[in-house]
Amino acid sequence: MSVAVGFRAPRPPSLARYLLLGLLIPVALIALGRWLDGEYDRMRQTGQLVEQITVRRAHALDLLASLRKAETAQRGFIITRDAGFLKSYDPSRREIEQDLVALARSGAARDGHLRLLDKLVMAKFSEMDEAMRRLRLQGQTAAIARVTDGEGQRLMNRIEAELQAIIIADAARVSRGTEAFWSRTERSRRVVWLLVTLIGGLALAGTVAIWIARRERWRVMVAEADASARNQATLDSTSDAIVILNPSGTIESVNAAARRVLGYEPEELSRRDISVVLDIAEGDGCFHNRIGLSEGRLQTTLFLDRSARTKDGRMIPVDVALGLMEVPDGIHVVASIRDISHRREIERIKDDFIATVSHELRTPLTSVVGSLGLLRGGAAGELPQTANQLVDIAENNARRLIRLTNDILDLEKFGSGQLAIDLAPTDLVGILRQAALESEVPAHAKGIRLSLQIAQESCAILADRQRLLQVAANLLSNAVRHSPKGSTVTIGLTVETGVSTVRISDEGPGVPEAYRAHIFDRFVQAPADGQAGGTGLGLAIAREIVLRHGGAIWVEAAPGGGACFAFTLACHDDDATLSDATSQLVRGSPAPPLPLCEHSACPTILMIDDDEDLFKVVAASLAGEARVVRANGIASAQAVLEWEAPALVLLDIGLPDGAGTTLLPSLVGRDGQPVPTIIFSAQDSGVDISGPVKAVLVKSRSSLPMLRDCIREILSRGEPR
């Protein structure tokens, strides 16, 4: 502050003036000091006001930040279901309560905003708690719906508005308090602008935080939509009908393939019980118990060869695979339904093909081998040596074809589980002798000697005689094939502690150690050193037959070099338990031929078979012992029976006009007693040997001498084979 002093002509200094001036300066200084003190007090008050408002604003901002942190934790938990997000939820709530108390202490309560703010904060937490409750009780979809309904955002907007109102009120007070000093101090203005800038920065930071949260939420929603679209595309692209069943057993959803497999539109099956299309949950009680769900696992997950009902009422064959899908509202069952009509058709074609192979290969091969055997036995007179050699070659190769055909058919039966093993008391010694007898021809052709080293007269076992004979024949065939010319193949039998052990040894190259572990697998063959190889099926079939008899089979080195194949079988209790079926042929001696007779006096055998060549061979083999007449089908057999009284019937199963077994009830003699019947068919029929059926022989598996001896035995003794 300055004082203007008028100056006229110089005057001598005036003490009074100097005193007055001296007094004025101190007074002015004092006044200035007082004014400065007042300004200081006012500035201090302003500073206190600013400080108070700053603290209150900080609490308000802390409250807003804590609320946003709680909201972020809540939404993160709902979106990801990760409980880790909730670690900051309760602490944020406590911080907000502290901020509200601090705001009340700072004087914010006097304008009424704090009471409304407190109610809004409580409403916001109620809204967030409700969303998390829905997640736990109703699932993620319901929780997200609660979050996105806008109520939370409206509460946040009102909370921000109330905080903003508090801030605006405080700013007004600051403005009023600092307006008088606006011209005196730049500092107040700077403080104000600093506060404004701070508030603006916080607002900007809040906006950025909201944008980031919204962006992350959008990304999560896009990812969920993409995953849902991918899952639906996967379901719709599969060729199987996929049915999702809720815990009550009703259909919740199906894929597009249900239209093709079941004929229904997806919406037509929604909320209908699974029994509409499938019977996989029979019985009473809850669906999960009926489907076999226990402790979170299904007892049965695959239902094969079931039937499904289509929309038009048809029943189609299906396979059903079940799986589980755990969702918040319970365990859902996912059923995959596959139409197997095409597979059934393929199986039918395969069965027809196998039946054709059985009939069209086994029957003519039996005729070929039988005819060659008759030629070799002199049925057409003594043959020259060259002719005998040609007959041996033809018979040997025909037997190879028979073995190949039988192996292929047996392999199919093993794969489908249809191979029947009919156990009966049988003599193992007789089986080995018969196998050796049937192997004489190929052994003789190679100059190989067969040596039977069997001390026992008999060895009773429970076995399927034909199948066990097949095992011995396969092992002997392998031994002969791999033995050098002039060597010996040995068939041995030992019995110890109720277990019989058969060993078939050769003097060939043997089985290398590397092949022994897999030699019984399908299609596995050891190196043959130039020998003609087989199919690799014989040993696999032999192992399967022995295992089904409860025995064991293996290969080892022969004592003098070569290979030794051995198998064990349990002995039966007593030789006396052998049934009448173990005839002299079974014990190693062929049945004696029937007495020669005139044609008119010979016993009549009715052969019901559609193959004329096989009939001629059988008739030739029994020439002079029996008269064989033929019927080529069911109708012709019934006609023949009107004027013939056969002593025995040879019955084929596969006849042109039906199954031969349908004739069994009508095969009755004039005395009213059943006519003894031998089933002689290309099919492995599984017919029980009971009543009129005295034996079941398979063409190509049973040789013509076996058939002839069986006929001789039945006709001479009248006993079942």
XYZ file of C-alpha atoms in Angstrom:
721
model
C 0.000 0.000 0.000
C 1.447 3.505 -0.877
C 0.614 7.018 0.465
C 0.723 10.056 -1.821
C 2.289 13.161 -0.193
C 1.682 16.513 -1.809
C 4.860 18.387 -2.518
C 4.900 22.100 -2.871
C 7.908 24.345 -2.294
C 10.360 22.694 -0.160
C 9.524 22.903 3.360
C 11.620 22.055 6.233
C 11.012 18.655 7.560
C 8.062 18.457 9.873
C 8.504 16.298 12.843
C 4.806 15.984 13.191
C 4.517 14.683 9.701
C 7.362 12.272 10.180
C 5.797 11.170 13.394
C 2.481 10.828 11.636
C 4.170 9.005 8.811
C 6.047 6.960 11.283
C 2.828 6.193 12.995
C 1.014 5.510 9.758
C 3.586 2.955 8.614
C 3.363 0.919 11.739
C -0.355 1.315 11.698
C -0.389 0.275 8.080
C 1.953 -2.541 8.847
C -0.165 -3.481 11.781
C -3.266 -3.150 9.644
C -1.520 -5.116 6.934
C -0.471 -7.611 9.492
C -3.952 -7.743 10.857
C -5.212 -8.013 7.350
C -2.619 -10.619 6.584
C -3.577 -12.350 9.785
C -7.174 -12.178 8.720
C -6.223 -13.352 5.271
C -4.143 -16.044 6.825
C -7.036 -17.057 9.056
C -9.355 -16.997 6.121
C -6.813 -18.876 4.008
C -6.271 -21.308 6.867
C -9.996 -21.739 7.080
C -10.095 -22.107 3.357
C -7.243 -24.543 3.575
C -9.059 -26.427 6.306
C -12.158 -26.367 4.199
C -10.231 -27.567 1.187
C -8.506 -30.187 3.294
C -11.839 -31.295 4.742
C -13.406 -31.434 1.322
C -10.367 -33.213 -0.093
C -10.544 -35.885 2.590
C -14.289 -36.262 2.049
C -13.765 -36.492 -1.688
C -11.046 -39.099 -1.171
C -13.458 -41.156 0.909
C -16.084 -40.761 -1.772
C -13.647 -41.881 -4.449
C -12.443 -44.762 -2.295
C -16.062 -45.756 -1.829
C -16.651 -45.683 -5.569
C -13.423 -47.621 -6.275
C -14.256 -50.250 -3.644
C -17.758 -50.612 -5.064
C -16.367 -51.100 -8.557
C -13.856 -53.607 -7.227
C -16.673 -55.562 -5.572
C -18.703 -55.390 -8.794
C -15.707 -56.623 -10.842
C -15.155 -59.520 -8.406
C -18.837 -60.456 -8.591
C -18.965 -60.378 -12.390
C -15.683 -62.242 -12.738
C -17.037 -64.999 -10.502
C -20.282 -65.224 -12.479
C -18.553 -65.298 -15.847
C -15.744 -67.730 -14.976
C -17.212 -69.456 -11.889
C -13.757 -69.102 -10.389
C -14.120 -68.600 -6.632
C -10.802 -66.761 -6.617
C -12.566 -63.620 -7.835
C -14.525 -63.441 -4.558
C -11.409 -62.921 -2.438
C -11.795 -59.140 -2.789
C -15.590 -59.075 -2.528
C -16.087 -59.030 1.258
C -13.028 -56.776 1.923
C -14.427 -54.266 -0.557
C -17.747 -54.266 1.313
C -15.981 -53.508 4.616
C -13.975 -50.693 2.997
C -17.203 -49.169 1.673
C -18.753 -49.242 5.166
C -15.674 -47.463 6.552
C -15.847 -44.844 3.775
C -19.504 -44.173 4.577
C -18.637 -43.639 8.258
C -15.782 -41.310 7.279
C -18.072 -39.310 5.018
C -20.560 -38.924 7.842
C -17.842 -37.654 10.187
C -16.592 -35.145 7.613
C -19.914 -33.376 7.546
C -21.414 -34.836 4.428
C -24.463 -36.005 6.328
C -25.801 -32.497 6.868
C -26.974 -32.132 3.259
C -28.936 -35.440 3.208
C -26.929 -37.023 0.352
C -25.172 -39.536 2.585
C -28.411 -41.160 3.812
C -29.545 -41.753 0.233
C -26.040 -42.905 -0.712
C -26.077 -45.459 2.096
C -29.407 -46.892 0.868
C -28.137 -47.072 -2.715
C -24.960 -48.900 -1.690
C -27.028 -51.439 0.264
C -29.303 -51.892 -2.773
C -26.251 -52.411 -5.021
C -24.867 -55.160 -2.759
C -28.310 -56.788 -2.611
C -28.382 -56.790 -6.411
C -24.901 -58.383 -6.638
C -25.743 -60.962 -3.927
C -28.917 -61.890 -5.807
C -26.952 -62.566 -9.025
C -24.524 -64.842 -7.193
C -27.408 -66.619 -5.502
C -28.962 -67.294 -8.894
C -25.647 -68.709 -10.100
C -25.633 -71.200 -7.272
C -29.294 -72.161 -7.542
C -30.288 -71.616 -11.177
C -27.074 -71.724 -13.169
C -24.824 -69.358 -15.069
C -27.426 -68.349 -17.643
C -29.816 -67.057 -14.964
C -26.990 -65.225 -13.180
C -25.801 -63.536 -16.373
C -29.387 -62.556 -17.129
C -29.569 -60.887 -13.716
C -26.299 -59.045 -14.347
C -27.382 -57.837 -17.767
C -30.881 -56.674 -16.823
C -29.555 -53.124 -16.169
C -30.548 -52.854 -12.503
C -26.943 -52.902 -11.340
C -25.941 -50.209 -13.803
C -28.837 -48.007 -12.737
C -27.808 -48.298 -9.100
C -24.221 -47.466 -10.007
C -25.389 -44.424 -11.934
C -27.406 -43.205 -8.942
C -24.506 -43.836 -6.576
C -22.216 -41.858 -8.870
C -24.824 -39.105 -9.057
C -25.032 -38.852 -5.264
C -21.264 -38.817 -4.936
C -21.153 -36.215 -7.651
C -23.748 -34.167 -5.776
C -21.589 -34.248 -2.659
C -18.576 -33.258 -4.687
C -20.484 -30.441 -6.420
C -21.761 -29.120 -3.074
C -18.254 -29.125 -1.716
C -16.989 -27.359 -4.827
C -19.568 -24.649 -4.328
C -18.424 -24.092 -0.796
C -14.859 -23.880 -1.959
C -15.841 -21.442 -4.654
C -17.624 -19.252 -2.191
C -14.768 -19.427 0.271
C -12.119 -18.606 -2.280
C -13.978 -16.010 -4.352
C -12.904 -13.125 -2.022
C -9.307 -14.129 -2.324
C -9.384 -14.805 -6.067
C -7.595 -11.538 -6.830
C -5.102 -11.941 -4.029
C -3.833 -15.450 -4.530
C -3.117 -17.601 -7.483
C -2.569 -20.460 -5.222
C -6.255 -20.886 -4.413
C -7.031 -20.957 -8.106
C -4.331 -23.506 -8.673
C -5.661 -25.609 -5.851
C -9.106 -25.462 -7.331
C -7.822 -26.383 -10.764
C -5.722 -29.091 -9.235
C -8.812 -30.465 -7.589
C -10.772 -30.153 -10.828
C -7.990 -31.873 -12.720
C -7.854 -34.597 -10.109
C -11.573 -35.102 -10.289
C -11.398 -35.155 -14.090
C -8.560 -37.667 -13.979
C -10.482 -39.865 -11.623
C -13.537 -39.637 -13.833
C -11.424 -40.525 -16.847
C -9.838 -43.422 -14.964
C -13.286 -44.602 -13.937
C -14.502 -44.395 -17.525
C -11.481 -46.364 -18.756
C -12.044 -48.988 -16.070
C -15.693 -49.314 -17.070
C -14.712 -49.631 -20.744
C -12.154 -52.318 -19.961
C -14.700 -54.248 -17.921
C -17.280 -53.935 -20.695
C -14.745 -55.043 -23.308
C -13.752 -58.126 -21.290
C -17.395 -58.953 -20.776
C -18.009 -58.697 -24.523
C -15.055 -60.966 -25.225
C -16.374 -63.565 -22.804
C -19.811 -63.414 -24.413
C -18.282 -63.807 -27.896
C -16.220 -66.796 -26.714
C -19.302 -68.413 -25.192
C -21.309 -67.858 -28.360
C -18.474 -69.292 -30.454
C -18.149 -72.367 -28.234
C -21.906 -72.889 -28.342
C -21.930 -72.594 -32.133
C -19.043 -75.069 -32.453
C -20.731 -77.582 -30.162
C -23.980 -77.328 -32.077
C -22.152 -77.707 -35.402
C -20.402 -80.816 -34.077
C -23.680 -82.351 -32.941
C -25.422 -81.538 -36.204
C -22.577 -82.917 -38.354
C -22.541 -86.401 -36.816
C -24.453 -89.154 -38.580
C -25.743 -90.603 -35.294
C -28.810 -89.258 -33.555
C -27.696 -87.502 -30.349
C -30.336 -87.229 -27.627
C -29.696 -85.307 -24.389
C -31.844 -86.480 -21.476
C -32.463 -84.421 -18.366
C -32.473 -86.033 -14.871
C -36.161 -86.915 -15.192
C -35.586 -88.983 -18.349
C -37.263 -86.584 -20.751
C -35.616 -85.410 -23.943
C -34.084 -81.981 -23.535
C -32.532 -81.583 -26.982
C -31.571 -83.601 -30.061
C -29.321 -82.980 -33.023
C -30.300 -82.678 -36.671
C -29.473 -86.356 -37.357
C -32.524 -87.381 -35.297
C -34.637 -86.370 -38.290
C -32.826 -88.868 -40.536
C -32.568 -91.740 -38.041
C -35.890 -91.412 -36.194
C -37.977 -89.337 -38.579
C -38.790 -86.691 -35.950
C -38.172 -82.988 -36.140
C -36.067 -81.855 -33.145
C -38.917 -79.818 -31.663
C -41.253 -82.860 -31.842
C -39.110 -84.769 -29.340
C -38.523 -81.912 -26.912
C -39.751 -82.688 -23.356
C -40.966 -86.178 -24.325
C -39.930 -89.287 -22.395
C -37.118 -91.355 -23.888
C -39.451 -94.384 -23.985
C -41.090 -92.750 -27.006
C -38.116 -93.884 -29.111
C -36.039 -96.241 -26.927
C -36.558 -98.810 -24.179
C -33.314 -98.443 -22.234
C -34.717 -97.538 -18.813
C -37.200 -100.247 -17.944
C -38.728 -100.631 -14.501
C -39.961 -98.253 -11.840
C -38.275 -95.520 -9.867
C -36.281 -92.472 -10.833
C -34.682 -92.325 -14.248
C -31.090 -92.357 -12.966
C -31.701 -95.597 -11.049
C -33.401 -97.214 -14.025
C -30.571 -96.263 -16.382
C -27.992 -97.705 -13.974
C -26.415 -94.458 -12.752
C -24.675 -94.957 -9.427
C -22.092 -92.752 -7.705
C -21.680 -90.622 -10.788
C -20.986 -93.578 -13.115
C -23.058 -95.653 -15.509
C -23.014 -99.392 -14.944
C -23.707 -99.986 -18.646
C -22.667 -97.513 -21.322
C -23.325 -99.570 -24.446
C -26.633 -101.159 -25.447
C -26.137 -103.328 -28.542
C -28.768 -104.643 -30.912
C -31.660 -102.627 -29.509
C -34.717 -101.394 -31.404
C -35.786 -97.775 -31.834
C -39.276 -96.587 -32.768
C -39.459 -94.120 -35.621
C -42.128 -91.490 -36.100
C -44.029 -93.706 -38.540
C -44.070 -96.624 -36.077
C -41.309 -98.721 -37.622
C -38.767 -100.527 -35.432
C -35.182 -100.129 -36.609
C -32.123 -101.927 -35.165
C -29.772 -99.573 -33.338
C -26.745 -99.522 -31.057
C -26.988 -97.027 -28.192
C -23.980 -95.500 -26.425
C -24.526 -93.499 -23.230
C -22.433 -90.757 -21.671
C -22.827 -88.263 -18.846
C -22.883 -84.476 -18.911
C -22.727 -82.611 -15.606
C -24.460 -79.239 -15.572
C -25.641 -77.058 -12.650
C -29.181 -78.437 -12.666
C -28.035 -82.070 -12.436
C -26.456 -84.917 -14.380
C -27.761 -85.217 -17.940
C -27.455 -88.417 -19.987
C -26.248 -88.159 -23.586
C -27.484 -91.019 -25.787
C -25.881 -91.647 -29.177
C -28.213 -93.734 -31.364
C -26.657 -95.450 -34.383
C -28.780 -97.075 -37.065
C -27.262 -100.530 -37.730
C -29.682 -101.605 -40.461
C -26.864 -101.516 -43.010
C -24.633 -103.586 -40.739
C -27.412 -106.128 -40.253
C -27.776 -106.396 -44.012
C -24.029 -106.940 -44.379
C -24.154 -109.639 -41.689
C -27.030 -111.316 -43.506
C -25.082 -111.258 -46.764
C -22.048 -112.655 -44.941
C -24.114 -115.454 -43.403
C -25.590 -116.276 -46.797
C -22.096 -116.316 -48.280
C -20.782 -118.613 -45.548
C -23.748 -120.928 -46.024
C -23.023 -120.957 -49.750
C -19.339 -121.670 -49.135
C -20.263 -124.467 -46.735
C -22.568 -126.120 -49.214
C -20.857 -125.366 -52.519
C -17.308 -126.242 -51.381
C -17.625 -128.833 -48.647
C -20.009 -131.132 -50.492
C -18.071 -131.380 -53.795
C -14.748 -131.620 -51.941
C -16.139 -134.507 -49.919
C -17.131 -136.177 -53.190
C -13.671 -135.562 -54.668
C -11.776 -136.930 -51.663
C -14.152 -139.870 -51.341
C -13.830 -140.732 -55.032
C -10.042 -140.525 -54.898
C -10.018 -142.707 -51.801
C -12.133 -145.307 -53.547
C -9.809 -145.228 -56.568
C -6.764 -145.585 -54.338
C -8.480 -148.450 -52.501
C -9.062 -150.383 -55.743
C -12.751 -149.696 -56.287
C -12.033 -149.358 -60.026
C -9.402 -152.065 -60.152
C -5.673 -151.978 -59.669
C -4.217 -148.644 -60.793
C -0.815 -148.246 -62.415
C 1.906 -146.683 -60.260
C 1.752 -143.414 -62.186
C -2.019 -143.238 -61.720
C -1.621 -143.951 -58.007
C 0.839 -141.087 -57.740
C -1.589 -138.748 -59.520
C -4.418 -139.888 -57.230
C -2.219 -139.203 -54.190
C -1.398 -135.717 -55.496
C -5.056 -134.956 -56.219
C -6.215 -136.304 -52.851
C -3.486 -134.417 -50.984
C -4.410 -131.095 -52.612
C -8.131 -131.740 -52.196
C -7.504 -132.235 -48.481
C -5.578 -128.945 -48.436
C -8.627 -127.248 -49.926
C -10.815 -128.922 -47.314
C -8.564 -127.708 -44.504
C -8.519 -124.195 -45.939
C -12.314 -124.130 -46.269
C -12.826 -125.483 -42.762
C -10.281 -123.049 -41.290
C -11.958 -120.044 -42.894
C -15.403 -121.133 -41.697
C -14.094 -121.911 -38.207
C -12.348 -118.556 -38.047
C -15.650 -116.813 -38.747
C -17.366 -118.865 -36.051
C -14.672 -118.010 -33.516
C -15.040 -114.315 -34.330
C -18.819 -114.388 -33.893
C -18.747 -116.648 -30.833
C -20.877 -119.302 -32.578
C -18.483 -122.236 -32.364
C -20.186 -124.975 -30.380
C -18.191 -127.468 -28.313
C -20.204 -130.619 -27.513
C -18.440 -132.446 -24.688
C -18.956 -136.173 -24.320
C -16.889 -139.086 -22.959
C -14.328 -139.840 -25.668
C -11.200 -141.951 -26.073
C -8.160 -139.749 -26.755
C -6.116 -142.747 -27.966
C -8.687 -143.522 -30.637
C -8.685 -139.863 -31.769
C -4.883 -139.849 -32.161
C -4.915 -143.132 -34.072
C -7.631 -141.909 -36.394
C -5.742 -138.629 -37.001
C -2.648 -140.654 -37.851
C -4.666 -142.875 -40.164
C -6.049 -139.857 -42.053
C -2.545 -138.347 -42.343
C -1.048 -141.474 -43.884
C -1.711 -140.363 -47.465
C 0.146 -136.980 -47.393
C 2.879 -138.511 -45.200
C 3.355 -141.417 -47.598
C 3.467 -138.996 -50.555
C 6.474 -137.239 -48.944
C 8.136 -140.424 -47.762
C 7.535 -139.579 -44.099
C 6.889 -142.244 -41.455
C 4.297 -141.713 -38.729
C 5.238 -143.252 -35.382
C 2.651 -143.791 -32.635
C 4.318 -143.976 -29.231
C 1.264 -144.621 -27.088
C 1.455 -147.135 -24.284
C -2.174 -146.803 -23.161
C -4.965 -148.853 -24.639
C -7.362 -145.974 -24.031
C -7.553 -142.612 -22.309
C -10.997 -141.329 -21.371
C -11.571 -137.576 -21.689
C -14.557 -135.234 -21.951
C -14.261 -133.653 -25.376
C -15.863 -132.804 -28.686
C -14.441 -135.684 -30.676
C -14.624 -134.011 -34.082
C -13.026 -130.786 -32.843
C -10.257 -132.604 -31.027
C -9.643 -134.705 -34.130
C -9.327 -131.394 -36.008
C -6.610 -130.259 -33.569
C -4.613 -133.467 -33.981
C -5.043 -133.380 -37.768
C -3.859 -129.755 -37.948
C -0.763 -130.452 -35.865
C 0.046 -133.592 -37.880
C -0.476 -131.685 -41.151
C 1.986 -129.000 -40.010
C 4.506 -131.615 -38.914
C 4.297 -133.474 -42.237
C 4.502 -130.253 -44.258
C 7.672 -129.060 -42.497
C 9.440 -132.439 -42.248
C 12.150 -133.455 -44.702
C 11.753 -136.545 -46.856
C 12.579 -139.767 -45.089
C 12.094 -138.338 -41.593
C 9.709 -139.444 -38.850
C 6.782 -137.662 -37.230
C 6.107 -138.939 -33.727
C 2.749 -138.903 -31.945
C 3.151 -139.437 -28.218
C 0.763 -139.572 -25.265
C 1.567 -139.534 -21.559
C -0.819 -139.500 -18.600
C 0.221 -138.153 -15.201
C -1.917 -137.189 -12.199
C -5.122 -137.064 -14.196
C -3.711 -134.960 -17.040
C -3.052 -136.318 -20.531
C -0.305 -134.684 -22.589
C -0.111 -135.148 -26.368
C 3.156 -134.369 -28.161
C 3.549 -134.303 -31.936
C 7.205 -133.968 -32.908
C 8.904 -133.657 -36.268
C 12.499 -133.585 -37.505
C 12.179 -130.383 -39.501
C 13.871 -127.019 -38.964
C 11.791 -126.250 -35.843
C 10.162 -122.978 -34.799
C 12.617 -120.106 -34.177
C 12.562 -118.743 -30.642
C 11.391 -115.328 -31.899
C 8.212 -116.857 -33.367
C 7.186 -119.132 -30.491
C 5.345 -116.450 -28.522
C 3.135 -115.597 -31.529
C 3.002 -118.852 -33.504
C -0.602 -119.479 -32.348
C -1.802 -116.043 -33.480
C -3.863 -115.737 -36.634
C -1.965 -115.569 -39.935
C 1.421 -115.991 -38.217
C 3.805 -118.468 -39.861
C 7.407 -119.283 -39.092
C 9.902 -119.247 -42.007
C 9.260 -122.363 -44.093
C 12.689 -122.830 -45.751
C 11.128 -123.338 -49.152
C 8.297 -125.537 -47.898
C 4.762 -124.801 -49.060
C 3.182 -122.539 -46.472
C -0.304 -122.756 -45.038
C -2.862 -120.102 -44.217
C -1.598 -119.326 -40.732
C -5.021 -120.261 -39.316
C -4.628 -123.902 -38.289
C -2.642 -123.286 -35.117
C -4.886 -120.390 -34.071
C -7.942 -122.627 -34.433
C -6.196 -125.485 -32.612
C -5.395 -123.187 -29.677
C -8.996 -121.952 -29.503
C -10.372 -125.519 -29.471
C -7.914 -126.704 -26.798
C -8.609 -123.652 -24.614
C -12.353 -124.278 -24.884
C -11.688 -127.799 -23.629
C -9.944 -126.329 -20.574
C -6.498 -127.404 -21.753
C -3.246 -125.718 -22.727
C -1.203 -125.824 -25.927
C 2.375 -124.761 -26.634
C 5.418 -125.337 -28.853
C 8.904 -126.391 -27.799
C 12.028 -127.771 -29.364
C 11.947 -131.507 -30.119
C 14.596 -133.602 -28.368
C 16.345 -134.515 -31.625
C 15.783 -131.185 -33.333
C 12.685 -129.946 -35.069
C 9.455 -128.736 -33.488
C 7.277 -130.335 -30.847
C 3.687 -129.141 -30.471
C 2.037 -130.281 -27.271
C -1.335 -129.895 -25.607
C -2.858 -131.101 -22.369
C -6.384 -132.213 -21.472
C -7.899 -133.374 -18.213
C -8.616 -137.092 -18.050
C -12.116 -138.315 -17.353
C -12.808 -140.283 -14.191
C -13.030 -143.717 -15.590
C -12.617 -145.573 -18.861
C -15.899 -147.308 -18.082
C -17.760 -144.052 -18.459
C -17.089 -144.035 -22.190
C -20.481 -144.048 -23.898
C -21.471 -146.458 -26.590
C -20.391 -143.751 -29.008
C -16.762 -144.779 -28.348
C -16.918 -147.744 -30.667
C -14.092 -149.849 -31.954
C -13.356 -147.118 -34.490
C -12.902 -144.561 -31.757
C -10.580 -146.921 -29.924
C -8.517 -147.278 -33.053
C -10.069 -150.222 -34.855
C -12.487 -149.577 -37.732
C -15.921 -151.124 -37.507
C -16.068 -154.471 -39.310
C -17.695 -154.351 -42.737
C -21.234 -155.581 -43.136
C -21.688 -159.045 -44.651
C -21.792 -158.966 -48.421
C -25.304 -159.421 -49.704
C -27.328 -159.593 -52.838
C -28.675 -156.220 -53.957
C -32.263 -157.108 -53.099
C -31.318 -158.418 -49.654
C -29.024 -155.536 -48.649
C -30.216 -153.090 -45.987
C -31.614 -149.918 -47.530
C -30.084 -146.558 -46.763
C -32.038 -143.441 -47.710
C -29.653 -140.600 -48.531
C -31.498 -137.263 -48.556
C -29.087 -134.933 -50.350
C -29.281 -132.689 -53.396
C -25.729 -133.519 -54.563
C -25.834 -136.452 -56.972
C -22.057 -136.863 -57.155
C -21.745 -137.330 -53.408
C -24.576 -139.860 -53.539
C -22.677 -141.862 -56.164
C -19.507 -141.834 -54.065
C -21.336 -142.973 -50.896
C -23.200 -145.654 -52.833
C -19.928 -146.914 -54.361
C -18.221 -147.049 -50.946
C -21.040 -149.251 -49.592
C -21.381 -151.418 -52.693
C -22.186 -154.994 -51.693
C -22.959 -153.959 -48.101
C -26.016 -151.740 -48.436
C -28.430 -150.444 -51.040
C -28.396 -146.647 -51.166
C -31.410 -144.768 -52.551
C -31.552 -141.014 -52.935
C -34.032 -138.209 -52.400
C -32.983 -134.717 -53.445
C -35.268 -132.785 -51.129
C -38.005 -132.855 -48.532
C -40.838 -133.551 -50.950
C -39.006 -136.369 -52.756
C -37.948 -137.886 -49.395
C -41.556 -138.005 -48.265
C -42.449 -139.716 -51.532
C -39.635 -142.272 -51.200
C -40.689 -143.099 -47.647
C -44.098 -144.190 -48.934
C -42.640 -147.261 -50.661
C -39.241 -147.701 -48.999
C -38.521 -148.844 -45.455
C -34.924 -147.703 -44.926
C -32.793 -149.200 -42.187
C -30.888 -145.914 -41.887
C -31.197 -142.346 -43.169
C -28.376 -140.012 -44.221
C -29.840 -136.530 -43.863
C -28.471 -133.271 -45.248
C -29.663 -130.052 -43.572
C -29.423 -127.599 -46.466
C -31.976 -128.888 -48.982
C -33.450 -126.913 -51.892
C -36.967 -126.934 -50.423
C -36.188 -126.434 -46.729
C -34.169 -127.570 -43.735
C -33.632 -131.302 -43.580
C -34.204 -131.368 -39.814
C -37.909 -130.762 -40.429
C -38.088 -134.377 -41.684
C -36.938 -135.894 -38.376
C -40.462 -136.385 -36.925
C -41.576 -138.208 -40.072
C -38.576 -140.586 -40.228
C -40.491 -143.486 -38.668
C -40.345 -147.119 -39.753
C -43.311 -149.372 -40.444
C -43.013 -150.693 -36.922
C -43.605 -147.202 -35.572
C -40.030 -146.810 -34.316
C -37.771 -143.916 -35.384
C -35.389 -144.768 -38.195
C -31.722 -144.359 -37.124
C -30.474 -141.165 -38.725
C -27.037 -139.720 -39.402
C -26.886 -135.975 -40.023
C -24.364 -135.610 -42.850
C -24.292 -131.954 -43.819
C -21.977 -129.158 -44.899
C -23.354 -127.043 -42.035
C -22.065 -127.236 -38.469
C -25.614 -127.806 -37.302
C -25.290 -128.346 -33.560
C -28.117 -130.952 -33.659
C -28.304 -132.982 -30.442
C -27.492 -136.673 -30.746
C -30.782 -137.908 -29.341
C -33.832 -139.762 -30.549
C -33.434 -140.903 -34.140
C -30.196 -138.920 -34.623
C -27.328 -141.305 -33.887
C -24.453 -139.181 -35.199
C -23.714 -135.750 -36.621
C -20.971 -135.620 -39.247
C -19.820 -132.545 -41.142
C -18.953 -132.942 -44.793
C -15.259 -132.441 -45.496
C -14.551 -132.491 -41.757
C -15.569 -136.143 -41.538
C -13.998 -138.401 -44.154
C -15.798 -140.977 -46.251
C -14.221 -143.857 -44.260
C -15.560 -142.265 -41.057
C -19.038 -142.091 -42.574
C -18.810 -145.676 -43.828
C -17.627 -146.997 -40.463
C -20.355 -145.076 -38.661
C -22.976 -146.605 -40.988
C -21.500 -150.085 -40.489
C -21.552 -149.708 -36.732
C -25.161 -148.544 -36.552
C -26.428 -151.181 -38.992
C -24.471 -154.032 -37.422
C -25.105 -153.195 -33.760
C -28.125 -150.929 -33.768
C -26.271 -148.707 -31.281
C -25.862 -144.985 -31.464
C -22.516 -143.648 -32.407
